[in-house]
Tab-separated table of C-alpha atoms in Angstrom:
chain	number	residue	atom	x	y	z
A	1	UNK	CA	-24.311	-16.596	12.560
A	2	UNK	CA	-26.607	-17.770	15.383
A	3	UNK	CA	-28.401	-15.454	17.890
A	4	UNK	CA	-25.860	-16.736	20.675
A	5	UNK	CA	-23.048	-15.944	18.605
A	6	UNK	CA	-24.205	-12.435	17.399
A	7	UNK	CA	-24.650	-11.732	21.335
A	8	UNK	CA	-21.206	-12.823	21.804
A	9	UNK	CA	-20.197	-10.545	19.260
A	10	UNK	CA	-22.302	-7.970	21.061
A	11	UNK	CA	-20.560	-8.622	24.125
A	12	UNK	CA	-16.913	-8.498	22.901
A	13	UNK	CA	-17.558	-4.863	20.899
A	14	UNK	CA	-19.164	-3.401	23.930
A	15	UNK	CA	-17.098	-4.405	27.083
A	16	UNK	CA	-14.302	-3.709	24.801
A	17	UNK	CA	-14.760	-0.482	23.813
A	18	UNK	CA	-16.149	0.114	27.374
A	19	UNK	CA	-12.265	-1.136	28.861
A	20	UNK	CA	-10.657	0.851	26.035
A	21	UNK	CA	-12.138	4.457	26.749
A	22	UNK	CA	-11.295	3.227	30.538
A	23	UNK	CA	-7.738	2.591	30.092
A	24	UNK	CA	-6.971	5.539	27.751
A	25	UNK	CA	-8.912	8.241	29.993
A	26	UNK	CA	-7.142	6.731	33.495
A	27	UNK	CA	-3.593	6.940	32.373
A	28	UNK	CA	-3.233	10.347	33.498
A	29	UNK	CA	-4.611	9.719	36.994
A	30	UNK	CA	-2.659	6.231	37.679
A	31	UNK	CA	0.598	8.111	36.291
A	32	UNK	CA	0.196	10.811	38.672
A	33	UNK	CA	0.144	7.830	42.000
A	34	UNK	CA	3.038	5.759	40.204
A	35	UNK	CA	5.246	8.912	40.369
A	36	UNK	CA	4.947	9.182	44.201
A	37	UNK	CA	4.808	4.785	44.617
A	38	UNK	CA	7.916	4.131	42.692
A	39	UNK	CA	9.688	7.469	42.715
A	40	UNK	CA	9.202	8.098	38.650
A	41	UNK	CA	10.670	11.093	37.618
A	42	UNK	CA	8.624	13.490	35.149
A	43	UNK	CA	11.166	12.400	32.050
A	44	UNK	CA	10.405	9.155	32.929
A	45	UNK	CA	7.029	9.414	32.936
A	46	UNK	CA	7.154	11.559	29.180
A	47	UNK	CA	9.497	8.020	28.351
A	48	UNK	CA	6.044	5.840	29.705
A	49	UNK	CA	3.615	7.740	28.113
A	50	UNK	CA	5.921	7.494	24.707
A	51	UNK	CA	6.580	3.638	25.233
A	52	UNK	CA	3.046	3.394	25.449
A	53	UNK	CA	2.157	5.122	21.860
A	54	UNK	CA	4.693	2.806	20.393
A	55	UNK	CA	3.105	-0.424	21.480
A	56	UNK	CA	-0.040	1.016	19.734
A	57	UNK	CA	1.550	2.050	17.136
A	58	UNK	CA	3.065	-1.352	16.653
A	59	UNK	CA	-0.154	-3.077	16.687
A	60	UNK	CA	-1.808	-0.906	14.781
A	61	UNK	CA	0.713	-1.666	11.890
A	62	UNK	CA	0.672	-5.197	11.814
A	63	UNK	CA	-3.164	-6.065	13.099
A	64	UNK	CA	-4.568	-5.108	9.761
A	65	UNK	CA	-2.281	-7.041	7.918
A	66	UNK	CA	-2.540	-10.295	10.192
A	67	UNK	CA	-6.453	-10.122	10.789
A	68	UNK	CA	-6.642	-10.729	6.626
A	69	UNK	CA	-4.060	-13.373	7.073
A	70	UNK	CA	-5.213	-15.192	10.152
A	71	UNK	CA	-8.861	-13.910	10.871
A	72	UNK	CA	-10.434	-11.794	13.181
A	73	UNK	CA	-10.757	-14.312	16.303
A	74	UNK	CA	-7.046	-14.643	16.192
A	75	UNK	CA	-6.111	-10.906	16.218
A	76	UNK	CA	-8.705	-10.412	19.057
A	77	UNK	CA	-7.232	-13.314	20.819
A	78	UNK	CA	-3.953	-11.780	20.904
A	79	UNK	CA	-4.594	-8.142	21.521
A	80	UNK	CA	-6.678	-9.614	24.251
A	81	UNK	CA	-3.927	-11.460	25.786
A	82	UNK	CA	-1.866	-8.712	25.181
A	83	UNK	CA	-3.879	-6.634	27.589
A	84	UNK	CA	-4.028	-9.407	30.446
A	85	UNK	CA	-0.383	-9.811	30.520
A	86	UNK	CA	0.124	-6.105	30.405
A	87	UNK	CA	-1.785	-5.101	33.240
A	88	UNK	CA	-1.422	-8.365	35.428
A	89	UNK	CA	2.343	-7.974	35.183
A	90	UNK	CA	2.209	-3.440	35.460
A	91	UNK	CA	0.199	-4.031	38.750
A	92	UNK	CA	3.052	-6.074	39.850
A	93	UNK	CA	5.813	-3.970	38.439
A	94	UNK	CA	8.074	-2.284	41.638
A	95	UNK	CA	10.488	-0.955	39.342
A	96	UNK	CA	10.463	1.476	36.387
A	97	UNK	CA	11.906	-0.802	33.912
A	98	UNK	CA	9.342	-3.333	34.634
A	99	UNK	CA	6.280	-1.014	34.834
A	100	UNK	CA	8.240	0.495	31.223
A	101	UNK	CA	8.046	-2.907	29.609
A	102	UNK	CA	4.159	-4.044	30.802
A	103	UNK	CA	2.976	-0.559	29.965
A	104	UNK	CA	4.335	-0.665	26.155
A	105	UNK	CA	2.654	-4.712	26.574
A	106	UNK	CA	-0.548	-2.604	27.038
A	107	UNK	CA	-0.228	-0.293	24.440
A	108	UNK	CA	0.142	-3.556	22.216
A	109	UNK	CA	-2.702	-4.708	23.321
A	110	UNK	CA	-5.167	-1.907	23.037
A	111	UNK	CA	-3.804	-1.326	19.481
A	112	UNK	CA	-4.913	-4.629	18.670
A	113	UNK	CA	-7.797	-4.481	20.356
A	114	UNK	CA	-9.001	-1.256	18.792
A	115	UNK	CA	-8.345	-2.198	15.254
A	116	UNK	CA	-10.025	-5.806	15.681
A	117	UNK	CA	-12.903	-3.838	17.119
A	118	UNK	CA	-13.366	-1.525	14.616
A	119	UNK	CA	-12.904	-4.436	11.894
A	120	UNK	CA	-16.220	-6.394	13.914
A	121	UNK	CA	-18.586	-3.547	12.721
A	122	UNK	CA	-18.599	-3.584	9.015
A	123	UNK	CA	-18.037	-6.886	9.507
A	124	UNK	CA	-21.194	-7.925	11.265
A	125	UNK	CA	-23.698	-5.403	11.335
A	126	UNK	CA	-23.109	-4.594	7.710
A	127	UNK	CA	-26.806	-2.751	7.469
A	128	UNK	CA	-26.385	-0.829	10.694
A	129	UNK	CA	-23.073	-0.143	10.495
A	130	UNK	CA	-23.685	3.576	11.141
A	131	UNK	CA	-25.542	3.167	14.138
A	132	UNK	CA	-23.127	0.722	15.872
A	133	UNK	CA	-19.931	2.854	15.359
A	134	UNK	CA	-21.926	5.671	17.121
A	135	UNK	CA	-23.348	3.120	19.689
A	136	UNK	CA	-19.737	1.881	20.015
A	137	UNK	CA	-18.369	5.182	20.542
A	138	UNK	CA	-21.083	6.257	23.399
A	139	UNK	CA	-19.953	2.703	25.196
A	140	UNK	CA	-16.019	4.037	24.725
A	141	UNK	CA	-17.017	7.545	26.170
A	142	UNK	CA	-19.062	6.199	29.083
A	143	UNK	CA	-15.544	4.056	29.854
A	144	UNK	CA	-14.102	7.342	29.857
A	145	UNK	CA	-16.342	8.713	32.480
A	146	UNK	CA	-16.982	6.652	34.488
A	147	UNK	CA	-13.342	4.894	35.024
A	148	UNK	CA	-11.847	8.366	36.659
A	149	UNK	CA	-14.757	8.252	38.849
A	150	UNK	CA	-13.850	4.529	40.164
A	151	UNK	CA	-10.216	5.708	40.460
A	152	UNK	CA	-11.459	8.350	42.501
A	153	UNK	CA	-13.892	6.485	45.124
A	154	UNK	CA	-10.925	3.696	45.188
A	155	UNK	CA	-8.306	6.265	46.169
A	156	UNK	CA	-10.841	7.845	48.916
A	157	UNK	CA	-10.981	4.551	50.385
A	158	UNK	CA	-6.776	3.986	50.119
A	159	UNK	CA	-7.437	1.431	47.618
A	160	UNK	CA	-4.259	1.418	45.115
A	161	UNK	CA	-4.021	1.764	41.638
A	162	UNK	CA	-2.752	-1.996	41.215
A	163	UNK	CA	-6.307	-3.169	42.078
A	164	UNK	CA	-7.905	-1.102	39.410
A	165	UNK	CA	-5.768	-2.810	36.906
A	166	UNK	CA	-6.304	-6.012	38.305
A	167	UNK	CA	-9.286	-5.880	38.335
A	168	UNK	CA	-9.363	-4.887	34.730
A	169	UNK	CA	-7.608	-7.927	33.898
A	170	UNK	CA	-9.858	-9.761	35.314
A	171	UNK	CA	-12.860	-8.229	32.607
A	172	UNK	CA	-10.399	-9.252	29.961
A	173	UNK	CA	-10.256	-12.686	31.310
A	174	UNK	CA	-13.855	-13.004	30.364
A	175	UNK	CA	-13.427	-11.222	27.210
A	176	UNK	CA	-10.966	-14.301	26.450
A	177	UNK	CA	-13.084	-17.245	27.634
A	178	UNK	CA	-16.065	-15.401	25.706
A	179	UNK	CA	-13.533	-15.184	22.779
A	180	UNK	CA	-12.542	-19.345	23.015
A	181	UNK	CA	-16.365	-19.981	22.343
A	182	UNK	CA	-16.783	-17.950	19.114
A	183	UNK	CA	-16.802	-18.933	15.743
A	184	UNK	CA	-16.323	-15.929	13.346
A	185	UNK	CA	-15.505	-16.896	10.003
A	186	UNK	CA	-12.265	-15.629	8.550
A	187	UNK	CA	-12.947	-12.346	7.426
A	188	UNK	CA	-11.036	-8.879	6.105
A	189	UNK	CA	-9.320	-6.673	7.972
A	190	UNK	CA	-8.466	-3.293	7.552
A	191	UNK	CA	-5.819	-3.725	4.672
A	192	UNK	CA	-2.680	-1.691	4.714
A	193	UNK	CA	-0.685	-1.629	1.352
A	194	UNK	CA	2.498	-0.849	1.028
A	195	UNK	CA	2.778	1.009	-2.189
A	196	UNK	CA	-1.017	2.623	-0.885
A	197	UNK	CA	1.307	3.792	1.777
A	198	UNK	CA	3.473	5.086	-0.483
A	199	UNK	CA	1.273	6.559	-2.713
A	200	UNK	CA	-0.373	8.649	0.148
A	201	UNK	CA	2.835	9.660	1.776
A	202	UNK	CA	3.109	11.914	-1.919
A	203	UNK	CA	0.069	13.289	-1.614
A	204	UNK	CA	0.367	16.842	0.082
A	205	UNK	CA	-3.670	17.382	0.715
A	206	UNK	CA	-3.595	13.897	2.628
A	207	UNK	CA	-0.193	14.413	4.468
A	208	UNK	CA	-1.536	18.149	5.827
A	209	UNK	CA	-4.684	16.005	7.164
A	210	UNK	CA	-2.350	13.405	8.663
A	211	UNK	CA	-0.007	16.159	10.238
A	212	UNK	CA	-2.970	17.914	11.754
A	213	UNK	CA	-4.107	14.880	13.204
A	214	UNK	CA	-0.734	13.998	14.787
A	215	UNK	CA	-0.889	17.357	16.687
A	216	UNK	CA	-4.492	16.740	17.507
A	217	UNK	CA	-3.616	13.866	19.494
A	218	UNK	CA	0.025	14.883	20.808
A	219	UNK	CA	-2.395	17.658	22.388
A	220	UNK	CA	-5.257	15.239	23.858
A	221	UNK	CA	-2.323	12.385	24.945
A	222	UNK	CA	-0.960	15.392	26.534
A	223	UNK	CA	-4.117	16.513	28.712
A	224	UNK	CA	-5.378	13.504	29.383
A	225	UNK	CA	-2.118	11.979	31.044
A	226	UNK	CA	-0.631	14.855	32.385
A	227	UNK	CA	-2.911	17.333	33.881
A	228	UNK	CA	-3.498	15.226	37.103
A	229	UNK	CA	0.240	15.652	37.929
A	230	UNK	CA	-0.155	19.219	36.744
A	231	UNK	CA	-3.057	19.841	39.040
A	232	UNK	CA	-1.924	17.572	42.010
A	233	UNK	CA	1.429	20.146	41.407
A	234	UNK	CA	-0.224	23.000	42.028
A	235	UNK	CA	-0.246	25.326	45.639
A	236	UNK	CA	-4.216	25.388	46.402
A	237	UNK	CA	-4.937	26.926	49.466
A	238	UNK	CA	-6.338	24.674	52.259
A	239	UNK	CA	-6.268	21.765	49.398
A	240	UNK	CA	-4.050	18.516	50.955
A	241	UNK	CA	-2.566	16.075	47.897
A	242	UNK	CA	-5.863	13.901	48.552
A	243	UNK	CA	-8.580	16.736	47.798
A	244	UNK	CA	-6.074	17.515	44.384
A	245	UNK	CA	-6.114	14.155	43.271
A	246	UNK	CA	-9.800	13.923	43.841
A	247	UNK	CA	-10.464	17.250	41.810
A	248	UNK	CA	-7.930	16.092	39.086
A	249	UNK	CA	-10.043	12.506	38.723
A	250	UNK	CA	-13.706	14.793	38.330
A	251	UNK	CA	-11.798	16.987	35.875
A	252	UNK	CA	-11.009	14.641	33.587
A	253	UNK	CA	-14.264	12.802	33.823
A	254	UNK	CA	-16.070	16.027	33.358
A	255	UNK	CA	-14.031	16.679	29.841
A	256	UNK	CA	-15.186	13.210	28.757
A	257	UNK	CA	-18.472	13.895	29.649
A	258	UNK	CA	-18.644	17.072	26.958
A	259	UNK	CA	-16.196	14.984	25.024
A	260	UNK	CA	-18.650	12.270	24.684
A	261	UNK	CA	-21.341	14.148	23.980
A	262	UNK	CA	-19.823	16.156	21.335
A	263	UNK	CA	-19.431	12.819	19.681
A	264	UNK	CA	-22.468	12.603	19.752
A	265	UNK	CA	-23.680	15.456	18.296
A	266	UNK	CA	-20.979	15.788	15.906
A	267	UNK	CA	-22.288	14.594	12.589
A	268	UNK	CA	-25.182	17.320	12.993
A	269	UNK	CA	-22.561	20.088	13.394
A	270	UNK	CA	-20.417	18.870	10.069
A	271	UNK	CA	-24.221	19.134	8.337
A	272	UNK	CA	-24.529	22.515	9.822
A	273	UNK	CA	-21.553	23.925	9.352
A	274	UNK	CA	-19.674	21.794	6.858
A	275	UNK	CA	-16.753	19.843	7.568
A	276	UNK	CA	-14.046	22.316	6.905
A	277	UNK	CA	-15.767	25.269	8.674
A	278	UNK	CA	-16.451	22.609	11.336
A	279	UNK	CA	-12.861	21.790	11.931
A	280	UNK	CA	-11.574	25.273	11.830
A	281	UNK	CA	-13.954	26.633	14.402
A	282	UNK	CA	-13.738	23.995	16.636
A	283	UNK	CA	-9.940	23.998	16.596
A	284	UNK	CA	-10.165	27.737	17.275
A	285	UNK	CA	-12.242	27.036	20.101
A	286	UNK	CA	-9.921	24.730	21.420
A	287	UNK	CA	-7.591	27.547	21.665
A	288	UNK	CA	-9.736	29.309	23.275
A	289	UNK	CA	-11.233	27.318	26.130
A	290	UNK	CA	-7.739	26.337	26.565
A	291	UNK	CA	-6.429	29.372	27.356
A	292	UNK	CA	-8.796	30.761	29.064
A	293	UNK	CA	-8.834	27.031	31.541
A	294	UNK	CA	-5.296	27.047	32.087
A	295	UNK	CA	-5.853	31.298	33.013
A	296	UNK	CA	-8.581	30.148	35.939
A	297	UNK	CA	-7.207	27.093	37.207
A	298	UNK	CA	-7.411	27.915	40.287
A	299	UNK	CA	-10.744	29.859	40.265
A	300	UNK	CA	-12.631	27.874	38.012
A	301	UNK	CA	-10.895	24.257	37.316
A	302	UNK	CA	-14.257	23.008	35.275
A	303	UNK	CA	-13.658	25.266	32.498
A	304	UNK	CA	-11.334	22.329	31.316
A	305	UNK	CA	-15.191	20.839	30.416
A	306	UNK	CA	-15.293	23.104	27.359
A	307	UNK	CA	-12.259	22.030	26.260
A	308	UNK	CA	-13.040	18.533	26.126
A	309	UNK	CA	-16.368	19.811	24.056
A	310	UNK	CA	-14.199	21.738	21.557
A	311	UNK	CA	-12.029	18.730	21.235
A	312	UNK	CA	-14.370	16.138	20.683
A	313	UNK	CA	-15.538	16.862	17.053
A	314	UNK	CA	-11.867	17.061	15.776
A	315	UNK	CA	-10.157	13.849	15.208
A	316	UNK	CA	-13.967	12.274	13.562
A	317	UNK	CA	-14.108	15.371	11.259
A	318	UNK	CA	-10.740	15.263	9.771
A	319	UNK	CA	-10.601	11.339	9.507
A	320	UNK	CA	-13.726	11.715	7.536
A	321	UNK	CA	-12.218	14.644	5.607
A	322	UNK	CA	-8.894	12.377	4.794
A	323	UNK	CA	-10.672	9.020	4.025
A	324	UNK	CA	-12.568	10.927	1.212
A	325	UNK	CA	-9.408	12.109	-0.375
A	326	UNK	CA	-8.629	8.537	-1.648
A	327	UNK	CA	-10.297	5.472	-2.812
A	328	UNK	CA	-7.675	3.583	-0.358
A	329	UNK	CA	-9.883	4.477	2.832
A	330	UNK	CA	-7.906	0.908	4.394
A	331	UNK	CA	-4.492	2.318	3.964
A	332	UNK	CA	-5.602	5.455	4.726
A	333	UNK	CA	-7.218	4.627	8.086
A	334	UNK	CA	-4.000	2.970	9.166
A	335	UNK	CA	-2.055	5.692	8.543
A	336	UNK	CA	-4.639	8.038	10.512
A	337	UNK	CA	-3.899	5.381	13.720
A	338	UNK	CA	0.134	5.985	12.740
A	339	UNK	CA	-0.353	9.499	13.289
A	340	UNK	CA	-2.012	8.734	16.403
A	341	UNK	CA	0.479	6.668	17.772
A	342	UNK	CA	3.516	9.073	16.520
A	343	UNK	CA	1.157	12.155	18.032
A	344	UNK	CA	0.740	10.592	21.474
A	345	UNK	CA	4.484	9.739	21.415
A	346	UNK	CA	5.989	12.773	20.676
A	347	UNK	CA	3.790	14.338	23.194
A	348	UNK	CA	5.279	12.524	25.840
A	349	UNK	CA	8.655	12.568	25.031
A	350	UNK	CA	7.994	16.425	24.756
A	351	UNK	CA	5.811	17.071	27.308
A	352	UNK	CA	7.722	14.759	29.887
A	353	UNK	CA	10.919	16.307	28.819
A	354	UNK	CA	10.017	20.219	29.386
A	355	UNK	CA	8.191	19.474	32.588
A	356	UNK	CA	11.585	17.522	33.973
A	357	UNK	CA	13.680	20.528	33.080
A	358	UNK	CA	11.268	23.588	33.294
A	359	UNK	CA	8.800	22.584	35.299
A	360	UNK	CA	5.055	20.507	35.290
A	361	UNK	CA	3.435	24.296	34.479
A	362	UNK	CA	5.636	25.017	31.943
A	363	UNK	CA	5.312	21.854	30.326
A	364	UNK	CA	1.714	21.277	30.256
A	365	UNK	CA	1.838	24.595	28.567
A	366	UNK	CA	2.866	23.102	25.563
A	367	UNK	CA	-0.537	21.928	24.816
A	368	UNK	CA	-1.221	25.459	23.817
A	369	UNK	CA	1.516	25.038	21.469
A	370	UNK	CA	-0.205	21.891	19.878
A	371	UNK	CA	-3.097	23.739	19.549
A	372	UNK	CA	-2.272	26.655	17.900
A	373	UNK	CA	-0.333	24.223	15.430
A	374	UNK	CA	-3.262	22.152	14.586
A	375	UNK	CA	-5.433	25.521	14.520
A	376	UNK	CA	-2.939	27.091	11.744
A	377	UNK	CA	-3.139	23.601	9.450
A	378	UNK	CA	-7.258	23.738	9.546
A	379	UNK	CA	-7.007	27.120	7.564
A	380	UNK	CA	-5.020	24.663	5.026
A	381	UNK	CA	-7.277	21.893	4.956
A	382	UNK	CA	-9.460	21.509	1.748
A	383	UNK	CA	-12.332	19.207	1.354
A	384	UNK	CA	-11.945	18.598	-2.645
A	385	UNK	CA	-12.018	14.857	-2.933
A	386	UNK	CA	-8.056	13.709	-4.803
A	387	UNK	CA	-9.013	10.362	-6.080
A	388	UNK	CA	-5.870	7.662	-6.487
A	389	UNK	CA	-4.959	6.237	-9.204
């Protein structure tokens, strides 16, 4: 591969990843405006959040099977026009079942995206492979970040949420004329198997890692995209709906600042502490910081920054943890993104469900619930390698 193709490459992993940690960290904050612009209920917005999770679950089914069939430019290609399409037509969309049916286009998209992404590093920076999925993940944390605080400055300014995903669309433009110029050879994708499928759905060590990792996410899907209605709900004194949403948008940058940087850090901590001592601490510690946030939300609102920090190390740890179990690490991984997908889903549909009939305080409450679930299954969790057969 030339120099000018490599940089291409460069390009593509980078902005991607960047737009990725964007989209998935803003949800929460867009939601939270859509549900006063086009009068979504808080069901509704539990059905969008769930919609969404199934159009990445989708693609992350099929991408691995149709990047080995049809190459990697191809998948990328169509995630990425996946992800135009989606949020041209949800910045347009004045009525729920239109904004439902762009949003799940979305989810389509960044499932393809994400798995075509990950597929580029082994792929092309075989020797420094290491280094560019941490690289990769610092570039999908600083999306996180630094998206909220966009949001935020846009909103000051009355600027709606349709322009931020305009303008979005407009990055993945680029992303798709960069795409039409690159020559990638055909190469493998991350191969899912249906009787390796099979085979790990009987194994119980692998399942209890897959079923921790669904509640792991069901509890981030759940912060992340509903504590900006949560917050906005909430009776602050001398606070108006603008100086909420503000807060809200700094809060959840603030957990992906700690969240990021527990990424960082977290391969020094698993050396430290060992992976299974790593995960149960830090899932007891999500507990914690949890509790204790939710107890001093109105005196303290940036204690939701520890969270983040507790969570960040989870998800890496117990991937790592499951991939070692078997020798099919492909079929593996896409079942770990099935459990995301299911997770994120069920949180919604939960979440959005409780809050509608309960209440928004009652309902983000749950996420204590997902918590202490996950936190019960580390104690289970057991590092011994179970090699297929």
């Amino acid at each position: 591969m030339t120099n000018a193709q490599k940089w291409k490459v460069f390009f593509l992993l980078f902005t991607t990843m960047f737009l990725l940690g964007g989209i998935q960290n803003t949800k929460g904050i867009i939601l939270e405006q859509v549900h006063h612009d086009i009068g979504l209920t808080l069901s509704q917005i539990g059905t969008l959040i769930s919609t969404f999770q199934y159009g990445f679950l989708i693609a992350s089914l099929l991408t691995g099977y149709f990047t080995d069939k049809k190459g990697l430019r191809f998948m990328m290609f169509i995630g990425a026009s996946c992800m135009a399409v989606g949020l041209v037509g949800t910045s347009m969309a004045f009525t729920i079942m239109l904004f439902l049916g762009f949003y799940m286009v979305i989810g389509l998209g960044i499932g393809s995206m994400l798995v075509s992404i990950i597929t580029v590093i082994p792929t092309f920076y075989k020797q420094r492979a290491g280094m560019m999925f941490n690289v990769a993940n610092a570039m999908f944390g600083v999306g996180m970040i630094v998206t909220p605080l966009i949001l935020n400055m846009m909103f000051s300014h009355n600027i709606s949420w349709r322009i931020f995903y305009i303008g979005i669309a407009v990055i993945v433009a680029l992303i798709l004329l960069v795409l039409a110029t690159l020559k990638l050879e055909k190469s493998g994708g991350m191969e899912m198997n249906v009787k390796d499928f099979i085979h790990l759905l009987t194994n119980a060590r692998l399942m209890l890692v897959i079923v921790y990792l669904l509640f792991y996410v069901a509890a981030e899907v759940a912060f992340l995209n509903f504590f900006p209605i949560f917050y906005s709900s909430l009776d602050i004194a001398n606070a108006t709906v603008a100086e909420k949403t503000a807060t809200g948008a700094y809060v959840i940058a603030s957990f992906a600042v700690l969240f990021t940087i527990g990424r960082f850090i977290g391969g020094f901590i698993n050396i430290r502490l060992g992976e299974r001592n790593t995960l149960i601490l830090f899932s007891a510690l999500s507990l914690v910081t949890l509790i204790i946030s939710r107890m001093m939300v109105y005196e303290w609102i940036y204690a939701f920054m520890a969270f983040g920090f507790a969570m960040s190390v989870l998800f890496p740890t117990a991937s790592a943890i499951g991939t070692r179990m078997t020798d099919k690490s492909g079929s593996m991984m896409g079942l770990i993104y099935v459990a995301s997908g299911l997770g994120g889903a069920f949180a919604g549909w939960l979440v959005g469900l409780l809050s509608e009939t309960y209440g928004i305080g009652f309902g983000f409450n749950t996420l204590i619930g997902f918590v202490c679930v996950f936190l019960i299954l580390s104690w289970f969790v057991r590092e011994t390698p179970v090699t297929s057969k």
